[in-house]
mmCIF file of C-alpha atoms in Angstrom:
data_model
loop_
_atom_site.group_PDB
_atom_site.id
_atom_site.type_symbol
_atom_site.label_atom_id
_atom_site.label_comp_id
_atom_site.label_asym_id
_atom_site.label_seq_id
_atom_site.Cartn_x
_atom_site.Cartn_y
_atom_site.Cartn_z
ATOM 1 C CA MET A 12 88.847 72.549 172.369
ATOM 2 C CA ASN A 13 86.489 74.884 170.541
ATOM 3 C CA ASN A 14 89.187 75.579 167.898
ATOM 4 C CA GLN A 15 89.576 71.854 167.205
ATOM 5 C CA ILE A 16 85.847 71.519 166.544
ATOM 6 C CA LYS A 17 85.959 74.472 164.123
ATOM 7 C CA LYS A 18 88.936 73.002 162.267
ATOM 8 C CA MET A 19 87.264 69.605 161.904
ATOM 9 C CA LYS A 20 84.044 71.223 160.733
ATOM 10 C CA ASN A 21 85.910 73.269 158.095
ATOM 11 C CA GLN A 22 87.683 70.178 156.773
ATOM 12 C CA GLU A 23 84.399 68.302 156.468
ATOM 13 C CA ASP A 24 83.056 71.035 154.162
ATOM 14 C CA LYS A 25 85.563 70.172 151.417
ATOM 15 C CA PHE A 26 85.862 67.495 148.735
ATOM 16 C CA LEU A 27 89.159 66.152 147.389
ATOM 17 C CA PHE A 28 89.503 65.395 143.667
ATOM 18 C CA GLU A 29 92.317 64.527 141.294
ATOM 19 C CA GLY A 30 92.525 66.332 137.986
ATOM 20 C CA THR A 31 94.702 67.419 135.091
ATOM 21 C CA ILE A 32 95.838 70.963 134.311
ATOM 22 C CA ILE A 33 94.343 72.087 130.989
ATOM 23 C CA ASP A 34 95.394 75.717 130.854
ATOM 24 C CA VAL A 35 97.654 78.054 132.818
ATOM 25 C CA LEU A 36 96.040 81.447 133.397
ATOM 26 C CA PRO A 37 97.598 84.674 134.721
ATOM 27 C CA GLU A 38 97.936 85.482 138.440
ATOM 28 C CA GLY A 39 98.446 81.894 139.622
ATOM 29 C CA LYS A 40 95.151 80.521 138.347
ATOM 30 C CA PHE A 41 94.616 77.324 136.405
ATOM 31 C CA LYS A 42 91.900 75.566 134.467
ATOM 32 C CA VAL A 43 91.658 71.943 135.632
ATOM 33 C CA LYS A 44 89.716 69.021 134.168
ATOM 34 C CA VAL A 45 88.282 66.726 136.848
ATOM 35 C CA LYS A 46 86.583 63.426 136.117
ATOM 36 C CA ILE A 47 83.863 62.553 138.632
ATOM 37 C CA GLU A 48 82.322 59.154 137.925
ATOM 38 C CA ASP A 49 81.119 59.492 134.282
ATOM 39 C CA THR A 50 81.168 63.282 133.987
ATOM 40 C CA GLU A 51 84.047 65.642 133.302
ATOM 41 C CA LEU A 52 84.078 69.112 134.845
ATOM 42 C CA ASP A 53 86.293 72.104 134.112
ATOM 43 C CA MET A 54 87.177 74.056 137.242
ATOM 44 C CA PHE A 55 89.054 77.275 137.881
ATOM 45 C CA CYS A 56 91.664 76.683 140.571
ATOM 46 C CA TYR A 57 94.460 78.548 142.276
ATOM 47 C CA GLU A 58 97.635 77.406 144.037
ATOM 48 C CA SER A 59 97.652 76.960 147.779
ATOM 49 C CA GLY A 60 99.915 79.204 149.827
ATOM 50 C CA LYS A 61 102.380 76.414 150.666
ATOM 51 C CA MET A 62 102.897 75.680 146.974
ATOM 52 C CA ARG A 63 103.680 79.342 146.314
ATOM 53 C CA LEU A 64 105.934 79.508 149.365
ATOM 54 C CA HIS A 65 108.043 76.559 148.201
ATOM 55 C CA TYR A 66 108.049 77.661 144.517
ATOM 56 C CA ILE A 67 106.348 74.498 143.232
ATOM 57 C CA LYS A 68 105.718 75.087 139.546
ATOM 58 C CA ILE A 69 102.684 73.705 137.740
ATOM 59 C CA VAL A 70 102.537 73.352 133.958
ATOM 60 C CA SER A 71 99.904 72.182 131.529
ATOM 61 C CA GLY A 72 99.391 68.418 131.675
ATOM 62 C CA ASP A 73 100.347 67.974 135.348
ATOM 63 C CA LYS A 74 98.202 65.777 137.587
ATOM 64 C CA VAL A 75 97.083 67.619 140.720
ATOM 65 C CA LYS A 76 95.022 67.091 143.864
ATOM 66 C CA ILE A 77 92.265 69.675 144.351
ATOM 67 C CA GLU A 78 90.292 70.759 147.389
ATOM 68 C CA VAL A 79 86.775 71.974 146.506
ATOM 69 C CA SER A 80 84.142 73.540 148.734
ATOM 70 C CA LYS A 81 80.820 71.738 148.776
ATOM 71 C CA TYR A 82 79.066 75.068 148.257
ATOM 72 C CA ASP A 83 80.719 76.008 144.945
ATOM 73 C CA LEU A 84 81.882 73.138 142.724
ATOM 74 C CA THR A 85 83.256 75.431 139.998
ATOM 75 C CA LYS A 86 86.239 76.746 141.976
ATOM 76 C CA GLY A 87 88.973 74.966 143.856
ATOM 77 C CA ARG A 88 92.426 75.103 145.398
ATOM 78 C CA ILE A 89 95.378 73.026 144.192
ATOM 79 C CA ILE A 90 96.969 71.466 147.258
ATOM 80 C CA GLN A 91 99.387 68.967 145.709
ATOM 81 C CA ARG A 92 101.104 68.140 142.423
ATOM 82 C CA LEU A 93 101.139 64.399 141.788
#
């Protein structure tokens, strides 16, 4: 039961955003533009492990779903290509 509480707490510490890939950087990193209300942010993101495992390719211009920690809004993890 203690593990379930930890997992729920970890999931609550993250925000989900949708964005567009601007630039593909080396070593599986990407620059993503995210629009939050009226502001646009550029974030550095990397692919999640499942995307690497299943060889899901991401190119410039793709729409993606991003998971961002509430402690650092400049970095994120790409969890899904839309």
